[in-house]
Coordinates of C-alpha atoms and ligand atoms in Angstrom, one line a residue:
X1437 CA 79.7 68.9 108.0
X1438 CA 79.5 68.3 104.4
X1439 CA 78.0 72.0 103.4
X1440 CA 81.1 73.2 104.8
X1441 CA 83.4 71.5 103.2
X1442 CA 81.5 72.1 99.8
X1443 CA 81.8 75.7 100.4
X1444 CA 85.5 75.8 101.7
X1445 CA 87.6 77.7 98.9
X1446 CA 90.4 76.0 97.1
X1447 CA 93.1 78.5 98.1
X1448 CA 92.5 77.1 101.9
X1449 CA 93.9 73.8 100.4
X1450 CA 97.6 75.4 99.7
X1451 CA 97.5 77.8 102.7
X1452 CA 100.8 77.7 104.0
X1453 CA 101.3 76.4 107.7
X1454 CA 102.9 80.0 108.6
X1455 CA 99.4 81.7 108.4
X1456 CA 98.6 81.0 111.8
X1457 CA 98.0 83.9 114.3
X1458 CA 98.8 83.9 117.9
X1459 CA 95.7 83.9 120.5
X1460 CA 93.9 86.9 119.6
X1461 CA 91.3 89.6 120.8
X1462 CA 90.0 91.8 118.2
X1463 CA 88.8 95.3 120.0
X1464 CA 86.6 97.2 117.1
X1465 CA 86.1 100.7 118.0
X1466 CA 83.0 102.0 116.4
X1467 CA 81.2 98.5 116.7
X1468 CA 78.0 99.9 116.1
X1469 CA 79.0 101.2 112.8
X1470 CA 78.3 100.7 109.2
X1471 CA 81.8 99.2 108.2
X1472 CA 81.3 96.6 111.3
X1473 CA 78.1 95.4 110.4
X1474 CA 79.0 95.4 106.5
X1475 CA 82.4 94.1 106.3
X1476 CA 84.2 93.3 109.8
X1477 CA 82.0 91.1 111.6
X1478 CA 80.9 88.8 108.3
X1479 CA 84.5 88.9 107.7
X1480 CA 85.7 87.5 110.8
X1481 CA 82.6 85.1 110.8
X1482 CA 84.2 83.9 107.3
X1483 CA 87.6 83.5 108.7
X1484 CA 86.0 81.3 111.6
X1485 CA 83.9 79.5 108.7
X1486 CA 87.4 78.6 107.1
X1487 CA 89.1 77.5 110.5
X1488 CA 91.5 80.6 110.4
X1489 CA 90.7 81.8 113.4
X1490 CA 93.1 81.2 116.2
X1491 CA 91.9 78.4 118.4
X1492 CA 91.9 81.3 121.4
X1493 CA 89.4 84.0 119.8
X1494 CA 87.8 86.7 121.1
X1495 CA 85.8 89.9 119.7
X1496 CA 85.2 93.0 121.8
X1497 CA 83.0 96.0 120.3
X1498 CA 83.8 99.5 121.7
X1499 CA 81.2 102.4 121.5
X1500 CA 79.9 105.4 123.2
X1501 CA 76.3 103.6 123.3
X1502 CA 75.3 101.3 126.3
X1503 CA 75.1 97.8 124.4
X1504 CA 74.7 94.6 126.4
X1505 CA 77.0 91.4 125.4
X1506 CA 73.8 89.5 124.5
X1507 CA 72.6 92.6 122.3
X1508 CA 75.9 93.3 120.7
X1509 CA 75.9 89.3 119.9
X1510 CA 72.6 89.5 118.2
X1511 CA 73.7 92.8 116.4
X1512 CA 76.6 90.6 114.9
X1513 CA 74.7 87.7 114.3
X1514 CA 72.1 89.8 112.3
X1515 CA 75.1 91.4 110.4
X1516 CA 76.4 88.0 108.9
X1517 CA 72.7 87.0 107.9
X1518 CA 72.8 90.3 105.9
X1519 CA 75.7 90.6 104.7
X1520 CA 78.0 87.8 104.7
X1521 CA 79.1 86.0 101.4
X1522 CA 78.0 82.6 102.8
X1523 CA 75.0 81.9 104.4
X1524 CA 74.7 81.9 108.2
X1525 CA 75.7 78.4 109.6
X1526 CA 74.3 78.4 113.3
X1527 CA 77.4 76.0 114.6
X1528 CA 79.9 78.3 113.2
X1529 CA 78.3 81.2 114.3
X1530 CA 77.9 79.7 117.7
X1531 CA 81.4 79.5 118.0
X1532 CA 82.0 83.1 117.1
X1533 CA 79.1 84.6 118.9
X1534 CA 80.3 82.9 122.3
X1535 CA 83.5 84.5 121.9
X1536 CA 81.9 88.2 121.4
X1537 CA 81.5 90.6 123.9
X1538 CA 81.3 94.5 124.3
X1539 CA 82.5 97.1 126.3
X1540 CA 80.5 100.9 126.2
X1541 CA 82.7 103.9 126.9
X1542 CA 83.6 107.2 125.3
X1543 CA 86.7 107.6 122.6
X1544 CA 88.2 110.3 124.8
X1545 CA 87.2 109.0 127.9
X1546 CA 90.6 107.3 129.6
X1547 CA 88.5 105.6 132.6
X1548 CA 86.9 103.9 129.7
X1549 CA 90.3 102.7 128.2
X1550 CA 91.1 101.4 131.7
X1551 CA 88.0 99.5 131.9
X1552 CA 88.9 98.0 128.5
X1553 CA 92.5 96.9 129.6
X1554 CA 90.7 95.4 132.8
X1555 CA 88.3 93.3 130.4
X1556 CA 91.1 92.2 128.1
X1557 CA 93.1 91.2 131.2
X1558 CA 89.9 89.2 132.3
X1559 CA 89.7 87.3 129.1
X1560 CA 93.3 86.1 129.3
X1561 CA 92.7 85.0 132.9
X1562 CA 90.0 83.1 131.8
X1563 CA 91.7 81.3 129.1
X1564 CA 95.0 81.1 131.0
X1565 CA 97.1 82.6 128.3
X1566 CA 98.3 85.8 126.9
X1567 CA 96.0 87.4 123.8
X1568 CA 97.4 89.7 121.1
X1569 CA 95.5 92.7 121.1
X1570 CA 94.2 94.0 117.6
X1571 CA 92.5 97.3 117.9
X1572 CA 90.7 97.7 114.7
X1573 CA 89.8 101.7 114.6
X1574 CA 86.4 102.0 112.6
X1575 CA 85.0 105.4 113.7
X1576 CA 84.9 108.7 111.9
X1577 CA 88.6 110.2 111.7
X1578 CA 87.3 113.0 114.1
X1579 CA 88.0 110.4 116.9
X1580 CA 91.2 108.4 115.6
X1581 CA 93.3 110.9 117.5
X1582 CA 91.9 110.5 121.1
X1583 CA 91.6 106.8 120.4
X1584 CA 95.1 106.2 119.6
X1585 CA 96.3 108.9 122.7
X1586 CA 94.0 106.5 125.1
X1587 CA 95.9 103.4 123.8
X1588 CA 99.1 104.7 124.4
X1589 CA 98.2 106.5 127.9
X1590 CA 96.4 103.2 129.1
X1591 CA 99.2 100.8 128.4
X1592 CA 97.0 99.0 125.7
X1593 CA 99.3 99.8 123.1
X1594 CA 102.6 98.6 124.9
X1595 CA 101.2 95.4 125.8
X1596 CA 103.2 92.4 125.2
X1597 CA 105.6 94.3 123.3
X1598 CA 108.6 92.5 121.9
X1599 CA 106.7 89.1 121.9
X1600 CA 104.0 87.3 119.2
X1601 CA 101.2 88.8 121.5
X1602 CA 102.4 92.5 121.0
X1603 CA 99.1 94.8 120.2
X1604 CA 98.6 96.1 116.9
X1605 CA 96.5 98.8 115.6
X1606 CA 94.6 98.9 112.4
X1607 CA 93.7 102.6 111.1
X1608 CA 90.8 102.9 108.5
X1609 CA 90.6 105.5 105.7
X1610 CA 90.8 108.3 105.4
X1611 CA 93.9 108.7 106.8
X1612 CA 94.1 112.9 107.1
X1613 CA 92.5 115.1 104.7
X1614 CA 95.7 116.6 103.2
X1615 CA 99.4 116.3 103.5
X1616 CA 99.5 118.4 106.9
X1617 CA 96.9 116.6 108.7
X1618 CA 98.2 113.3 107.3
X1619 CA 101.7 113.9 108.7
X1620 CA 100.0 115.2 112.2
X1621 CA 98.4 111.4 112.3
X1622 CA 101.5 109.8 111.7
X1623 CA 103.0 111.4 114.6
X1624 CA 100.5 110.8 116.8
X1625 CA 100.6 107.1 115.6
X1626 CA 104.6 107.0 116.0
X1627 CA 104.1 108.6 119.5
X1628 CA 102.1 105.4 120.6
X1629 CA 103.0 102.7 118.6
X1630 CA 105.8 101.2 116.5
X1631 CA 105.5 101.0 112.8
X1632 CA 105.7 97.4 113.0
X1633 CA 102.4 97.5 115.1
X1634 CA 100.5 99.9 112.6
X1635 CA 98.4 98.5 109.8
X1636 CA 96.9 101.4 107.7
X1637 CA 94.0 99.9 105.7
X1638 CA 93.5 100.5 102.0
X1639 CA 90.6 97.9 101.4
X1640 CA 91.5 97.5 97.6
X1641 CA 95.1 96.0 98.5
X1642 CA 92.9 93.2 100.1
X1643 CA 91.2 92.3 96.6
X1644 CA 92.2 89.4 95.0
X1645 CA 92.6 91.0 91.6
X1646 CA 94.7 93.9 93.1
X1647 CA 97.3 91.2 94.8
X1648 CA 97.4 89.4 91.4
X1649 CA 98.7 92.5 89.8
X1650 CA 101.9 91.4 91.5
X1651 CA 102.0 87.9 90.0
X1652 CA 100.7 88.7 86.8
X1653 CA 103.6 91.3 86.3
X1654 CA 106.2 89.5 88.2
X1655 CA 105.7 85.7 87.8
X1656 CA 105.1 86.1 83.7
X1657 CA 107.9 87.0 81.7
X1658 CA 105.8 87.7 78.5
X1659 CA 104.5 91.1 79.9
X1660 CA 107.4 92.6 81.8
X1661 CA 109.6 93.2 79.0
X1662 CA 106.6 95.3 77.3
X1663 CA 105.8 97.3 80.3
X1664 CA 107.9 100.7 79.5
X1665 CA 108.1 103.7 77.4
X1666 CA 109.4 102.0 74.6
X1667 CA 105.8 99.8 74.1
X1668 CA 103.2 101.4 76.1
X1669 CA 101.4 104.3 74.6
X1670 CA 99.3 104.9 77.7
X1671 CA 97.8 103.5 81.1
X1672 CA 94.2 103.9 82.0
X1673 CA 93.0 103.1 85.5
X1674 CA 89.3 103.4 86.1
X1675 CA 87.4 103.0 89.2
X1676 CA 83.8 103.6 88.4
X1677 CA 80.4 103.2 90.6
X1678 CA 77.2 103.2 89.5
X1679 CA 75.9 103.9 92.8
X1680 CA 75.5 107.7 94.0
X1681 CA 76.6 109.2 97.6
X1682 CA 73.1 107.8 99.0
X1683 CA 72.8 108.3 102.9
X1684 CA 76.5 109.2 103.1
X1685 CA 76.1 112.9 102.1
X1686 CA 77.5 114.7 105.0
X1687 CA 80.5 112.3 104.9
X1688 CA 80.9 113.0 101.0
X1689 CA 80.6 116.6 101.3
X1690 CA 83.7 116.9 103.2
X1691 CA 85.5 114.2 101.0
X1692 CA 84.7 114.3 97.4
X1693 CA 86.1 111.8 94.3
X1694 CA 89.8 113.0 95.1
X1695 CA 89.8 112.3 98.9
X1696 CA 87.7 109.3 98.9
X1697 CA 88.8 107.4 95.8
X1698 CA 91.8 108.9 94.3
X1699 CA 94.4 109.7 96.7
X1700 CA 94.1 106.0 98.5
X1701 CA 92.5 103.6 95.8
X1702 CA 93.6 104.8 92.7
X1703 CA 97.0 105.7 93.8
X1704 CA 97.8 102.3 95.2
X1705 CA 96.5 100.7 91.8
X1706 CA 99.1 103.1 89.7
X1707 CA 101.9 102.4 92.5
X1708 CA 101.2 98.7 92.1
X1709 CA 101.1 99.1 88.5
X1710 CA 103.9 101.1 87.7
X1711 CA 106.6 100.2 90.4
X1712 CA 109.8 98.2 89.4
X1713 CA 110.1 94.8 90.5
X1714 CA 110.8 94.5 94.4
X1715 CA 114.0 92.9 95.5
X1716 CA 111.8 90.2 97.4
X1717 CA 108.1 89.9 98.5
X1718 CA 108.8 91.0 102.2
X1719 CA 106.5 94.0 103.2
X1720 CA 109.2 96.4 103.2
X1721 CA 110.8 95.7 99.8
X1722 CA 107.4 96.0 98.2
X1723 CA 106.4 99.4 100.0
X1724 CA 109.9 100.5 99.2
X1725 CA 109.4 100.5 95.5
X1726 CA 105.7 101.7 95.7
X1727 CA 107.2 104.8 97.6
X1728 CA 109.8 105.2 94.9
X1729 CA 107.3 105.4 92.0
X1730 CA 104.8 107.9 93.9
X1731 CA 108.2 110.3 94.5
X1732 CA 108.6 110.1 90.7
X1733 CA 105.2 111.2 89.7
X1734 CA 105.6 114.8 88.8
X1735 CA 103.4 117.5 90.4
X1736 CA 100.1 118.1 88.4
X1737 CA 99.5 121.0 85.9
X1738 CA 96.6 122.5 87.5
X1739 CA 96.2 125.3 84.8
X1740 CA 92.5 125.3 83.7
X1741 CA 93.6 125.7 80.1
X1742 CA 95.1 121.9 79.2
X1743 CA 96.0 120.9 82.8
X1744 CA 96.2 117.5 84.1
X1745 CA 92.9 117.4 85.9
X1746 CA 89.1 117.2 85.3
X1747 CA 86.7 117.5 88.3
X1748 CA 82.8 117.1 87.7
X1749 CA 79.4 116.5 89.6
X1750 CA 76.8 114.1 88.5
X1751 CA 73.6 115.9 87.4
X1752 CA 70.1 113.9 87.0
X1753 CA 70.2 111.0 84.9
X1754 CA 69.3 107.4 84.2
X1755 CA 71.0 104.2 85.9
X1756 CA 69.8 101.0 84.8
X1757 CA 66.8 102.6 83.1
X1758 CA 66.4 104.4 86.3
X1759 CA 65.8 108.2 87.1
X1760 CA 68.4 109.3 89.5
X1761 CA 68.8 112.7 91.2
X1762 CA 71.7 115.0 90.6
X1763 CA 74.3 115.3 93.4
X1764 CA 73.0 118.8 94.8
X1765 CA 69.5 117.1 95.1
X1766 CA 71.0 114.3 97.3
X1767 CA 70.3 114.4 101.3
X1768 CA 72.6 116.3 103.1
X1769 CA 74.5 117.8 100.0
X1770 CA 74.4 121.7 100.1
X1771 CA 72.5 123.0 96.7
X1772 CA 75.6 125.0 95.8
X1773 CA 78.3 122.0 96.8
X1774 CA 81.6 122.4 95.4
X1775 CA 82.3 118.9 96.1
X1776 CA 83.6 116.7 93.0
X1777 CA 81.9 113.2 92.3
X1778 CA 84.2 112.8 89.6
X1779 CA 87.6 113.3 89.2
X1780 CA 90.2 112.6 86.2
X1781 CA 93.8 113.0 86.3
X1782 CA 96.6 112.6 83.6
X1783 CA 99.8 111.6 85.6
X1784 CA 103.2 111.8 84.2
X1785 CA 105.6 109.7 86.0
X1786 CA 109.5 111.0 85.6
X1787 CA 111.9 107.9 85.8
X1788 CA 113.5 105.3 83.0
X1789 CA 110.5 103.2 82.7
X1790 CA 107.8 105.7 82.1
X1791 CA 108.9 109.1 81.4
X1792 CA 106.7 110.2 78.3
X1793 CA 103.9 107.6 78.9
X1794 CA 100.7 109.4 80.4
X1795 CA 98.8 107.5 83.1
X1796 CA 95.3 108.3 83.1
X1797 CA 93.0 107.8 86.6
X1798 CA 89.5 108.4 86.7
X1799 CA 87.0 107.6 89.5
X1800 CA 83.5 108.7 89.9
X1801 CA 80.0 107.7 91.5
X1802 CA 76.8 107.6 89.2
X1803 CA 79.1 106.5 86.2
X1804 CA 77.5 104.0 83.4
X1805 CA 78.2 100.9 85.6
X1806 CA 80.4 99.7 88.4
X1807 CA 83.8 98.7 87.0
X1808 CA 87.5 98.9 88.2
X1809 CA 90.1 98.1 85.9
X1810 CA 93.9 99.0 84.8
X1811 CA 94.2 98.9 81.0
X1812 CA 97.6 98.9 79.3
X1813 CA 97.4 100.2 75.9
X1814 CA 100.4 99.4 73.6
X1815 CA 101.7 101.4 70.6
X1816 CA 100.8 100.5 67.1
X1817 CA 103.3 98.4 65.4
X1818 CA 105.9 100.3 63.4
X1819 CA 105.9 100.6 59.6
X1820 CA 102.6 100.2 57.6
X1821 CA 102.1 96.5 56.6
X1822 CA 98.7 96.8 57.8
X1823 CA 97.1 100.3 58.1
X1824 CA 93.7 100.8 59.7
X1825 CA 91.3 100.5 56.4
X1826 CA 87.9 99.0 55.6
X1827 CA 90.1 95.6 54.9
X1828 CA 92.0 96.1 58.1
X1829 CA 90.0 96.8 61.1
X1830 CA 93.0 97.3 63.8
X1831 CA 93.0 98.0 67.4
X1832 CA 96.0 98.8 69.5
X1833 CA 96.9 95.9 71.3
X1834 CA 96.0 96.3 75.0
X1835 CA 96.2 94.2 78.3
X1836 CA 93.3 94.9 80.8
X1837 CA 93.6 93.9 84.5
X1838 CA 89.6 93.8 85.3
X1839 CA 89.5 94.3 89.1
X1840 CA 86.0 94.0 89.4
X1841 CA 83.2 92.9 89.1
X1842 CA 84.0 90.3 86.5
X1843 CA 87.4 89.6 87.7
X1844 CA 90.3 88.6 85.2
X1845 CA 92.3 89.8 82.2
X1846 CA 91.7 90.6 78.8
X1847 CA 94.3 90.7 75.6
X1848 CA 93.3 92.6 72.8
X1849 CA 94.9 91.3 69.4
X1850 CA 94.4 91.5 65.8
X1851 CA 93.6 88.6 63.9
X1852 CA 92.9 87.5 60.4
X1853 CA 89.3 87.0 59.5
X1854 CA 89.1 83.4 57.9
X1855 CA 88.3 83.6 54.2
X1856 CA 90.1 83.7 51.1
X1857 CA 91.2 87.4 51.3
X1858 CA 93.4 88.9 54.0
X1859 CA 91.0 90.8 56.1
X1860 CA 91.7 91.8 59.9
X1861 CA 89.4 92.4 63.0
X1862 CA 90.4 93.0 66.7
X1863 CA 90.0 89.9 69.0
X1864 CA 89.8 89.4 72.5
X1865 CA 91.5 86.8 75.0
X1866 CA 90.0 86.6 78.1
X1867 CA 91.0 85.1 81.7
X1868 CA 88.2 85.1 84.1
X1869 CA 88.8 84.0 88.0
X1870 CA 85.3 82.7 87.9
X1871 CA 85.7 80.1 85.4
X1872 CA 89.2 79.0 86.5
X1873 CA 88.6 79.1 90.2
X1874 CA 85.1 79.5 91.0
X1875 CA 83.2 82.8 92.2
X1876 CA 83.1 82.1 95.9
X1877 CA 86.7 84.1 96.5
X1878 CA 87.3 85.6 100.0
X1879 CA 86.5 89.5 100.6
X1880 CA 89.1 91.9 100.9
X1881 CA 88.4 92.4 104.6
X1882 CA 89.1 88.7 105.5
X1883 CA 92.4 88.6 103.8
X1884 CA 93.4 92.2 105.5
X1885 CA 91.9 91.0 109.2
X1886 CA 93.8 87.9 108.9
X1887 CA 96.9 89.5 107.5
X1888 CA 96.9 92.1 110.5
X1889 CA 96.2 89.0 113.0
X1890 CA 99.1 87.2 111.6
X1891 CA 101.5 90.2 111.5
X1892 CA 102.0 90.7 107.6
X1893 CA 102.1 94.3 106.6
X1894 CA 102.3 93.6 103.0
X1895 CA 98.9 94.5 102.0
X1896 CA 98.9 97.9 104.3
X1897 CA 100.1 101.4 103.4
X1898 CA 103.4 102.4 105.2
X1899 CA 103.1 106.1 106.6
X1900 CA 105.7 107.5 104.1
X1901 CA 103.4 105.9 101.2
X1902 CA 100.4 108.1 102.5
X1903 CA 102.6 111.2 102.8
X1904 CA 104.0 110.6 99.4
X1905 CA 100.2 110.3 98.1
X1906 CA 99.0 113.4 99.6
X1907 CA 101.7 115.6 98.5
X1908 CA 100.5 115.2 94.8
X1909 CA 96.9 115.5 95.8
X1910 CA 97.1 118.2 98.4
X1911 CA 97.9 121.1 95.9
X1912 CA 94.8 120.0 93.9
X1913 CA 92.6 120.8 96.8
X1914 CA 94.3 124.1 97.6
X1915 CA 93.9 125.1 94.0
X1916 CA 90.2 124.1 94.0
X1917 CA 89.1 125.8 97.3
X1918 CA 90.8 129.1 95.8
X1919 CA 88.6 128.9 92.8
X1920 CA 85.1 127.9 94.0
X1921 CA 83.0 126.1 91.6
X1922 CA 85.0 127.4 88.7
X1923 CA 86.1 124.6 86.2
X1924 CA 83.5 122.3 87.9
X1925 CA 81.8 120.0 85.0
X1926 CA 78.9 118.0 85.0
X1927 CA 78.0 114.7 83.8
X1928 CA 74.4 112.9 83.5
X1929 CA 74.1 110.3 85.9
X1930 CA 74.7 107.0 84.3
X1931 CA 77.1 108.1 81.8
X1932 CA 80.9 107.8 81.6
X1933 CA 81.5 111.2 82.9
X1934 CA 82.2 115.0 81.6
X1935 CA 83.0 115.6 78.2
X1936 CA 86.2 117.6 79.3
X1937 CA 87.5 114.2 80.7
X1938 CA 87.4 113.0 76.9
X1939 CA 89.4 116.1 76.0
X1940 CA 92.0 115.5 78.6
X1941 CA 92.9 112.2 76.6
X1942 CA 92.3 113.5 73.1
X1943 CA 94.8 116.3 73.8
X1944 CA 97.4 113.3 73.8
X1945 CA 95.7 111.4 70.8
X1946 CA 94.2 108.8 73.3
X1947 CA 90.6 108.0 73.8
X1948 CA 89.2 106.4 77.2
X1949 CA 88.7 102.7 76.6
X1950 CA 85.0 101.7 77.3
X1951 CA 85.6 98.9 80.4
Ligands
LIG3048 P1 80.0 105.3 111.1 O1 79.3 106.8 110.7 O2 78.8 104.0 111.0 O3 80.6 105.4 112.7 C1 81.2 104.2 113.2 C2 80.5 104.3 114.7 O4 81.4 105.4 115.4 C3 79.2 104.9 114.8 O5 78.5 103.8 115.1 C4 79.3 105.5 116.2 O6 79.5 104.3 117.5 C5 80.7 106.0 116.4 N1 80.2 107.5 115.9 C6 79.9 108.0 114.7 N2 80.0 109.3 114.5 C7 80.8 109.7 115.7 C8 81.3 111.0 116.0 N3 80.8 112.1 115.6 N4 82.2 111.0 117.3 C9 82.6 109.8 117.7 N5 82.1 108.6 117.4 C10 81.0 108.5 116.2 O7 81.1 105.0 110.1 P2 81.5 103.7 109.4 O8 81.1 102.3 110.0 O9 80.5 103.7 108.1 O10 83.0 103.9 109.0 C11 84.0 103.7 109.7 C12 85.3 104.0 109.2 O11 85.3 103.0 108.1 C13 85.2 105.3 108.9 O12 86.9 105.7 109.0 C14 85.4 105.3 107.6 O13 85.8 106.5 106.4 C15 85.7 103.9 107.1 N6 85.2 103.3 105.9 C16 83.9 103.1 105.9 C17 83.5 102.0 104.8 C18 81.9 102.1 104.8 O14 81.6 101.4 103.7 N7 81.2 102.2 105.6 C19 84.3 102.1 103.5 C20 85.6 102.2 103.7 C21 86.2 103.0 105.3 P3 79.2 104.8 119.2 O15 78.0 105.9 119.0 O16 78.3 103.6 119.5 O17 80.5 105.3 119.6
LIG3049 C1 85.4 103.2 99.8 C2 84.7 104.6 99.7 O1 86.7 103.4 100.4 O2 85.4 102.5 98.8 C3 83.1 104.5 98.9 O3 84.7 105.4 100.7 C4 83.3 103.4 97.9 O4 82.6 105.6 98.7 C5 84.2 102.0 98.3 O5 82.0 103.2 97.5 C6 83.8 101.3 97.0 O6 84.4 100.0 97.3 P1 84.4 98.9 96.5 O7 85.1 97.9 97.3 O8 83.0 98.8 96.2 O9 84.9 99.0 95.0

């Protein structure tokens, strides 16, 4: 089919042979939910499109609602139509759709898990071969634990253990809401699964540009020698969104920016950006380095005066010329809410490479625009051959990795303006993914679902990693719950955040880069 070939991404041409997965059944818990429709089903469809699903593939949705197989197939097809990055191709959908089923039951209902087991055994019988079961937990976190316990009790977790078809479990975020609950969840998981069966998701790790960070840092010899306290003035990690909380008010009230974004996505970016080179690309070597880095982060100074943290809530404002309501006017949000929609942190890493270099992290909803980037700001050159003046307009050198939406990297240099006298101005060198590789790159969930099927845990988070990250963030929440709204700043919807976050940098003689 010509249209399929034209749409195949160039990355497939060089895909190594070992990326094949054993015959697999993916079971999605919470299959009638938002994530399943927006991300998981489209990801599975696109893997089918690229011929990356195993020849013997089955998808089973699981949830409390009674949904006949056919109705679930229709829901899944509609989801592909609405959310897939590629248009629905009926021939391809046909194959995926024919492999799709649904089983109803409660997440704490032991009999329902026995039925699920029978269903999987039935699929194996029909196919005449063993299937790997990939259990994808895509429910609210309140039912993670009963699902895990039932996977253990029913024997589903231990199916085909020690073979290529052994069961695996993918666990969505949030992974706990503090250090204690994360530890507890890890204990429940390890009571049921071996660590090599467990895939804790942070979808930022599935983003092309986040994976590219390792390549940029360690496959190029020009950057790495500069990545240390001798040359780097500060590092700024921004994960900004222009959307508000929308219909997710009740989830967000329990979460806030630090639990929703900082503890996971932003800390992952920090650890990949700052970790030491791993001894190899195998998952454990990379995760060892990330954990080492997180353990070297100093506890945050929580003092209201000159502390390391700023939190804020968006107020009424304008985004792209449209009036938008403040956070406390959003639906399902308390009018006196203490939930932060923005957080900025000044992080110090106490190791030989980074001691004395501030890492600034910020994330917020309803900011000026949607942009995620890591910017490394270099120190000014020594001496005063060229000093900033009317004649020499100079910028600090910087290297920014643009995670999204305009994926790529940018280096800022100073250059001479052509002419008969020496005048300078900062210039930018850009690398853009879309220009070099085209724009139809796989979505994060495609890579992550494929990796979990194949058994590659590099882009998933290990248990000790989640705990190391919660260890840094939990004291912050404890402090905030002890002081109520005290210290809560506001910022206009559509702005770059509160003034207090600017002050956080001014104290060190820095300012936020405008991404
Ligand atoms: P939903 O709120 O849509 O819930 C998913 C399904 O779980 C529902 O369709 C429902 O299925 C079941 N469910 C809902 N509430 C409860 C409850 N209180 N008790 C038991 N079952 C319930 O969640 P999402 O799909 O949005 O998210 C799923 C997971 O993915 C969550 O952990 C979320 O944090 C994470 N996530 C979601 C993202 C998103 O954009 N949606 C982004 C990143 C992570 P049924 O009634 O049929 O059992
Ligand atoms: C999710 C958060 O993990 O990430 C959401 O729960 C947020 O609040 C989303 O909107 C952002 O992801 P992305 O891929 O759009 O940057």
